[in-house]
Amino acid sequence: MIQSVYMVFTRRLSYFFFFLFAAVCNLAANTDSLKIELTKATSKEVIFSILIKMSDEYTGKSSDTSLMYANKALDIANNIKDKKTIGKALYNVGYIYNSMYDDQHALEFFRKSFLLRKQIGDKEGISESSNAVGNSFYFLGQLDSAEFYLNYALGVSKEYKIEKEEAAALFNLGNVVKQQGKVDNALEYYLKALKISNKLDDLNGIAKCHNNIGLIYFGWDKYDSAIRHYKITYEIRKNETEKKGAAIILNNMGNVYWRWSKYDQAIVCYQKALEIFEKNDYKRGVASCQNNIGLIYENLVKGDNSINENDANFRKALEFHGKALIVNTILGDELQIARGYNNIGNVIIKIVENKINGKYTSSWKQTAESRAKIKADTLSRAFDRALLYYKKSSEIMRRLSNKEGIASILNNIGRVYFL
């Protein structure tokens, strides 16, 4: 199974139409400067503004520090007793929780922000907070509630011509209806969001829309269209200071080329993405690319290849699946660990079959008599090694109650016993 890391990394990128990317090397300089400003600030309003900026600086880099400054800003806002400022501070705390994947707490603060902003008639704030509430419900899997709040955000933003939030609501609604299986409707929402983003010259919004449109075309097996939209996204992402966004798109492009059977182009994309993920120490992306490269090498087997050429490809596949397994073990991702064991078992079988083909020709499976002859060969002992990996995978899948995974592995085990 090819792996995508888009949803993992781009959670904040994909569901809000603003984000702050600061180069890591500039973080200390920026925060030091803000700390100096903070010591000189005398009014609560200025202190509040600086605390919000400091919270932004640490978002995505140190969640605890970011949350600390966000809560300090909220305390200042409560002391000021200005409801608009409190609404902004509540939203900011929710935003930090969202970046930490703590959806329940994010929803709690976003809703407080929404209700307060609605009470004072802060139209831009209302559309911003209702967008955020809708997204929190989306992440929590409550799609009907998500759709309600996002439509509310869309209505307010359209009525008061808050185009940034209108584009955000359209994009977010696209995600919701896509999850509901209404892919045609999702495409309409993304195209409308893209039109507004182009008007606003919002590069981040443009990139997100093209990426999600590419995902839809990929799902429809319209590979030319998918690649065209991904390339537009990549041209934007590659110029950002933070390069992980570009790597994700390269991984997505690799997935298209893989399904398109353009394996050489797929490997190029995956390897470029892998290099970026490794430089950024983004382990989930590293494991995804390693797994995908392994799958490509498994499928580079051709009828006109020699036994040695096929064996070399299988060995490469085994190498990359092994690397992915190590990374996923470090991450503690049980599902991917189970898939990794299964992938390794599959490759071991292919290595053995390839060797047997070289020794006995490919007709060895045709009769029970020929299969019995092979079982007496020492080569067949490697099948037992494959079974060990399948059983490890099966144990995890059972623990996770993953019925699809269990069925797939049982099929693989049955195939070994049939041999």
PDB file of N, CA and C in Angstrom, residues 40-89:
ATOM      1  N   LYS A  40      10.076  46.309  27.766  1.00  0.00           N
ATOM      2  CA  LYS A  40       9.897  47.754  27.619  1.00  0.00           C
ATOM      3  C   LYS A  40       8.432  48.170  27.567  1.00  0.00           C
ATOM      4  N   ALA A  41       7.549  47.189  27.312  1.00  0.00           N
ATOM      5  CA  ALA A  41       6.125  47.501  27.139  1.00  0.00           C
ATOM      6  C   ALA A  41       5.509  47.948  28.463  1.00  0.00           C
ATOM      7  N   THR A  42       4.640  48.947  28.352  1.00  0.00           N
ATOM      8  CA  THR A  42       3.984  49.479  29.555  1.00  0.00           C
ATOM      9  C   THR A  42       2.477  49.251  29.547  1.00  0.00           C
ATOM     10  N   SER A  43       1.870  49.299  28.381  1.00  0.00           N
ATOM     11  CA  SER A  43       0.413  49.118  28.317  1.00  0.00           C
ATOM     12  C   SER A  43       0.061  47.646  28.136  1.00  0.00           C
ATOM     13  N   LYS A  44      -1.082  47.260  28.706  1.00  0.00           N
ATOM     14  CA  LYS A  44      -1.532  45.877  28.599  1.00  0.00           C
ATOM     15  C   LYS A  44      -1.811  45.482  27.150  1.00  0.00           C
ATOM     16  N   GLU A  45      -2.279  46.446  26.357  1.00  0.00           N
ATOM     17  CA  GLU A  45      -2.577  46.169  24.954  1.00  0.00           C
ATOM     18  C   GLU A  45      -1.318  45.775  24.188  1.00  0.00           C
ATOM     19  N   VAL A  46      -0.223  46.495  24.439  1.00  0.00           N
ATOM     20  CA  VAL A  46       1.048  46.193  23.765  1.00  0.00           C
ATOM     21  C   VAL A  46       1.599  44.854  24.254  1.00  0.00           C
ATOM     22  N   ILE A  47       1.506  44.619  25.557  1.00  0.00           N
ATOM     23  CA  ILE A  47       1.962  43.348  26.120  1.00  0.00           C
ATOM     24  C   ILE A  47       1.188  42.187  25.498  1.00  0.00           C
ATOM     25  N   PHE A  48      -0.124  42.357  25.369  1.00  0.00           N
ATOM     26  CA  PHE A  48      -0.967  41.329  24.756  1.00  0.00           C
ATOM     27  C   PHE A  48      -0.491  41.032  23.334  1.00  0.00           C
ATOM     28  N   SER A  49      -0.255  42.072  22.553  1.00  0.00           N
ATOM     29  CA  SER A  49       0.174  41.910  21.159  1.00  0.00           C
ATOM     30  C   SER A  49       1.497  41.159  21.065  1.00  0.00           C
ATOM     31  N   ILE A  50       2.433  41.487  21.954  1.00  0.00           N
ATOM     32  CA  ILE A  50       3.749  40.828  21.945  1.00  0.00           C
ATOM     33  C   ILE A  50       3.615  39.356  22.333  1.00  0.00           C
ATOM     34  N   LEU A  51       2.790  39.080  23.331  1.00  0.00           N
ATOM     35  CA  LEU A  51       2.584  37.693  23.759  1.00  0.00           C
ATOM     36  C   LEU A  51       1.983  36.841  22.648  1.00  0.00           C
ATOM     37  N   ILE A  52       1.057  37.416  21.890  1.00  0.00           N
ATOM     38  CA  ILE A  52       0.458  36.702  20.756  1.00  0.00           C
ATOM     39  C   ILE A  52       1.543  36.389  19.719  1.00  0.00           C
ATOM     40  N   LYS A  53       2.405  37.362  19.445  1.00  0.00           N
ATOM     41  CA  LYS A  53       3.487  37.157  18.482  1.00  0.00           C
ATOM     42  C   LYS A  53       4.446  36.069  18.960  1.00  0.00           C
ATOM     43  N   MET A  54       4.753  36.077  20.253  1.00  0.00           N
ATOM     44  CA  MET A  54       5.658  35.059  20.796  1.00  0.00           C
ATOM     45  C   MET A  54       5.026  33.673  20.732  1.00  0.00           C
ATOM     46  N   SER A  55       3.738  33.630  20.982  1.00  0.00           N
ATOM     47  CA  SER A  55       3.024  32.358  20.852  1.00  0.00           C
ATOM     48  C   SER A  55       3.117  31.836  19.421  1.00  0.00           C
ATOM     49  N   ASP A  56       2.940  32.741  18.454  1.00  0.00           N
ATOM     50  CA  ASP A  56       3.052  32.367  17.039  1.00  0.00           C
ATOM     51  C   ASP A  56       4.451  31.858  16.704  1.00  0.00           C
ATOM     52  N   GLU A  57       5.460  32.528  17.240  1.00  0.00           N
ATOM     53  CA  GLU A  57       6.846  32.158  16.942  1.00  0.00           C
ATOM     54  C   GLU A  57       7.149  30.718  17.353  1.00  0.00           C
ATOM     55  N   TYR A  58       6.573  30.301  18.472  1.00  0.00           N
ATOM     56  CA  TYR A  58       6.871  28.958  18.985  1.00  0.00           C
ATOM     57  C   TYR A  58       5.921  27.887  18.457  1.00  0.00           C
ATOM     58  N   THR A  59       4.853  28.297  17.783  1.00  0.00           N
ATOM     59  CA  THR A  59       3.903  27.309  17.246  1.00  0.00           C
ATOM     60  C   THR A  59       4.599  26.398  16.247  1.00  0.00           C
ATOM     61  N   GLY A  60       4.455  25.096  16.446  1.00  0.00           N
ATOM     62  CA  GLY A  60       5.078  24.127  15.563  1.00  0.00           C
ATOM     63  C   GLY A  60       6.510  23.812  15.936  1.00  0.00           C
ATOM     64  N   LYS A  61       7.059  24.537  16.904  1.00  0.00           N
ATOM     65  CA  LYS A  61       8.447  24.308  17.311  1.00  0.00           C
ATOM     66  C   LYS A  61       8.527  23.859  18.770  1.00  0.00           C
ATOM     67  N   SER A  62       7.771  24.513  19.630  1.00  0.00           N
ATOM     68  CA  SER A  62       7.700  24.125  21.039  1.00  0.00           C
ATOM     69  C   SER A  62       6.275  24.387  21.514  1.00  0.00           C
ATOM     70  N   SER A  63       5.461  23.349  21.489  1.00  0.00           N
ATOM     71  CA  SER A  63       4.037  23.505  21.790  1.00  0.00           C
ATOM     72  C   SER A  63       3.802  24.018  23.201  1.00  0.00           C
ATOM     73  N   ASP A  64       4.560  23.500  24.157  1.00  0.00           N
ATOM     74  CA  ASP A  64       4.366  23.922  25.547  1.00  0.00           C
ATOM     75  C   ASP A  64       4.664  25.410  25.712  1.00  0.00           C
ATOM     76  N   THR A  65       5.753  25.870  25.078  1.00  0.00           N
ATOM     77  CA  THR A  65       6.116  27.284  25.173  1.00  0.00           C
ATOM     78  C   THR A  65       5.075  28.151  24.479  1.00  0.00           C
ATOM     79  N   SER A  66       4.645  27.693  23.308  1.00  0.00           N
ATOM     80  CA  SER A  66       3.628  28.422  22.568  1.00  0.00           C
ATOM     81  C   SER A  66       2.348  28.559  23.383  1.00  0.00           C
ATOM     82  N   LEU A  67       1.926  27.457  24.007  1.00  0.00           N
ATOM     83  CA  LEU A  67       0.703  27.469  24.811  1.00  0.00           C
ATOM     84  C   LEU A  67       0.859  28.363  26.042  1.00  0.00           C
ATOM     85  N   MET A  68       2.058  28.357  26.622  1.00  0.00           N
ATOM     86  CA  MET A  68       2.310  29.207  27.790  1.00  0.00           C
ATOM     87  C   MET A  68       2.084  30.683  27.447  1.00  0.00           C
ATOM     88  N   TYR A  69       2.647  31.135  26.312  1.00  0.00           N
ATOM     89  CA  TYR A  69       2.484  32.539  25.920  1.00  0.00           C
ATOM     90  C   TYR A  69       1.037  32.843  25.532  1.00  0.00           C
ATOM     91  N   ALA A  70       0.365  31.856  24.897  1.00  0.00           N
ATOM     92  CA  ALA A  70      -1.038  32.045  24.520  1.00  0.00           C
ATOM     93  C   ALA A  70      -1.914  32.222  25.759  1.00  0.00           C
ATOM     94  N   ASN A  71      -1.650  31.429  26.798  1.00  0.00           N
ATOM     95  CA  ASN A  71      -2.423  31.545  28.039  1.00  0.00           C
ATOM     96  C   ASN A  71      -2.116  32.855  28.774  1.00  0.00           C
ATOM     97  N   LYS A  72      -0.861  33.297  28.709  1.00  0.00           N
ATOM     98  CA  LYS A  72      -0.523  34.593  29.306  1.00  0.00           C
ATOM     99  C   LYS A  72      -1.266  35.720  28.596  1.00  0.00           C
ATOM    100  N   ALA A  73      -1.337  35.603  27.263  1.00  0.00           N
ATOM    101  CA  ALA A  73      -2.080  36.604  26.482  1.00  0.00           C
ATOM    102  C   ALA A  73      -3.553  36.599  26.873  1.00  0.00           C
ATOM    103  N   LEU A  74      -4.111  35.400  27.110  1.00  0.00           N
ATOM    104  CA  LEU A  74      -5.513  35.292  27.526  1.00  0.00           C
ATOM    105  C   LEU A  74      -5.724  35.953  28.892  1.00  0.00           C
ATOM    106  N   ASP A  75      -4.758  35.761  29.815  1.00  0.00           N
ATOM    107  CA  ASP A  75      -4.859  36.402  31.137  1.00  0.00           C
ATOM    108  C   ASP A  75      -4.873  37.926  31.008  1.00  0.00           C
ATOM    109  N   ILE A  76      -3.989  38.439  30.141  1.00  0.00           N
ATOM    110  CA  ILE A  76      -3.928  39.893  29.918  1.00  0.00           C
ATOM    111  C   ILE A  76      -5.255  40.383  29.332  1.00  0.00           C
ATOM    112  N   ALA A  77      -5.782  39.627  28.362  1.00  0.00           N
ATOM    113  CA  ALA A  77      -7.046  40.010  27.724  1.00  0.00           C
ATOM    114  C   ALA A  77      -8.175  40.078  28.746  1.00  0.00           C
ATOM    115  N   ASN A  78      -8.212  39.103  29.650  1.00  0.00           N
ATOM    116  CA  ASN A  78      -9.242  39.110  30.706  1.00  0.00           C
ATOM    117  C   ASN A  78      -9.075  40.306  31.636  1.00  0.00           C
ATOM    118  N   ASN A  79      -7.833  40.717  31.864  1.00  0.00           N
ATOM    119  CA  ASN A  79      -7.584  41.891  32.710  1.00  0.00           C
ATOM    120  C   ASN A  79      -8.006  43.187  32.012  1.00  0.00           C
ATOM    121  N   ILE A  80      -7.780  43.216  30.690  1.00  0.00           N
ATOM    122  CA  ILE A  80      -8.188  44.390  29.910  1.00  0.00           C
ATOM    123  C   ILE A  80      -9.706  44.514  29.888  1.00  0.00           C
ATOM    124  N   LYS A  81     -10.371  43.349  29.921  1.00  0.00           N
ATOM    125  CA  LYS A  81     -11.835  43.269  29.912  1.00  0.00           C
ATOM    126  C   LYS A  81     -12.443  43.813  28.629  1.00  0.00           C
ATOM    127  N   ASP A  82     -11.689  43.656  27.530  1.00  0.00           N
ATOM    128  CA  ASP A  82     -12.210  44.023  26.213  1.00  0.00           C
ATOM    129  C   ASP A  82     -12.612  42.730  25.503  1.00  0.00           C
ATOM    130  N   LYS A  83     -13.901  42.584  25.213  1.00  0.00           N
ATOM    131  CA  LYS A  83     -14.401  41.313  24.691  1.00  0.00           C
ATOM    132  C   LYS A  83     -13.796  40.931  23.343  1.00  0.00           C
ATOM    133  N   LYS A  84     -13.512  41.917  22.511  1.00  0.00           N
ATOM    134  CA  LYS A  84     -12.906  41.608  21.216  1.00  0.00           C
ATOM    135  C   LYS A  84     -11.511  41.016  21.415  1.00  0.00           C
ATOM    136  N   THR A  85     -10.770  41.579  22.344  1.00  0.00           N
ATOM    137  CA  THR A  85      -9.428  41.077  22.643  1.00  0.00           C
ATOM    138  C   THR A  85      -9.500  39.688  23.260  1.00  0.00           C
ATOM    139  N   ILE A  86     -10.469  39.468  24.146  1.00  0.00           N
ATOM    140  CA  ILE A  86     -10.641  38.145  24.760  1.00  0.00           C
ATOM    141  C   ILE A  86     -10.987  37.105  23.693  1.00  0.00           C
ATOM    142  N   GLY A  87     -11.863  37.491  22.756  1.00  0.00           N
ATOM    143  CA  GLY A  87     -12.235  36.579  21.668  1.00  0.00           C
ATOM    144  C   GLY A  87     -11.025  36.169  20.845  1.00  0.00           C
ATOM    145  N   LYS A  88     -10.159  37.133  20.577  1.00  0.00           N
ATOM    146  CA  LYS A  88      -8.937  36.834  19.825  1.00  0.00           C
ATOM    147  C   LYS A  88      -8.017  35.912  20.618  1.00  0.00           C
ATOM    148  N   ALA A  89      -7.885  36.177  21.923  1.00  0.00           N
ATOM    149  CA  ALA A  89      -7.017  35.370  22.780  1.00  0.00           C
ATOM    150  C   ALA A  89      -7.536  33.933  22.898  1.00  0.00           C
TER     151      ALA A  89
END
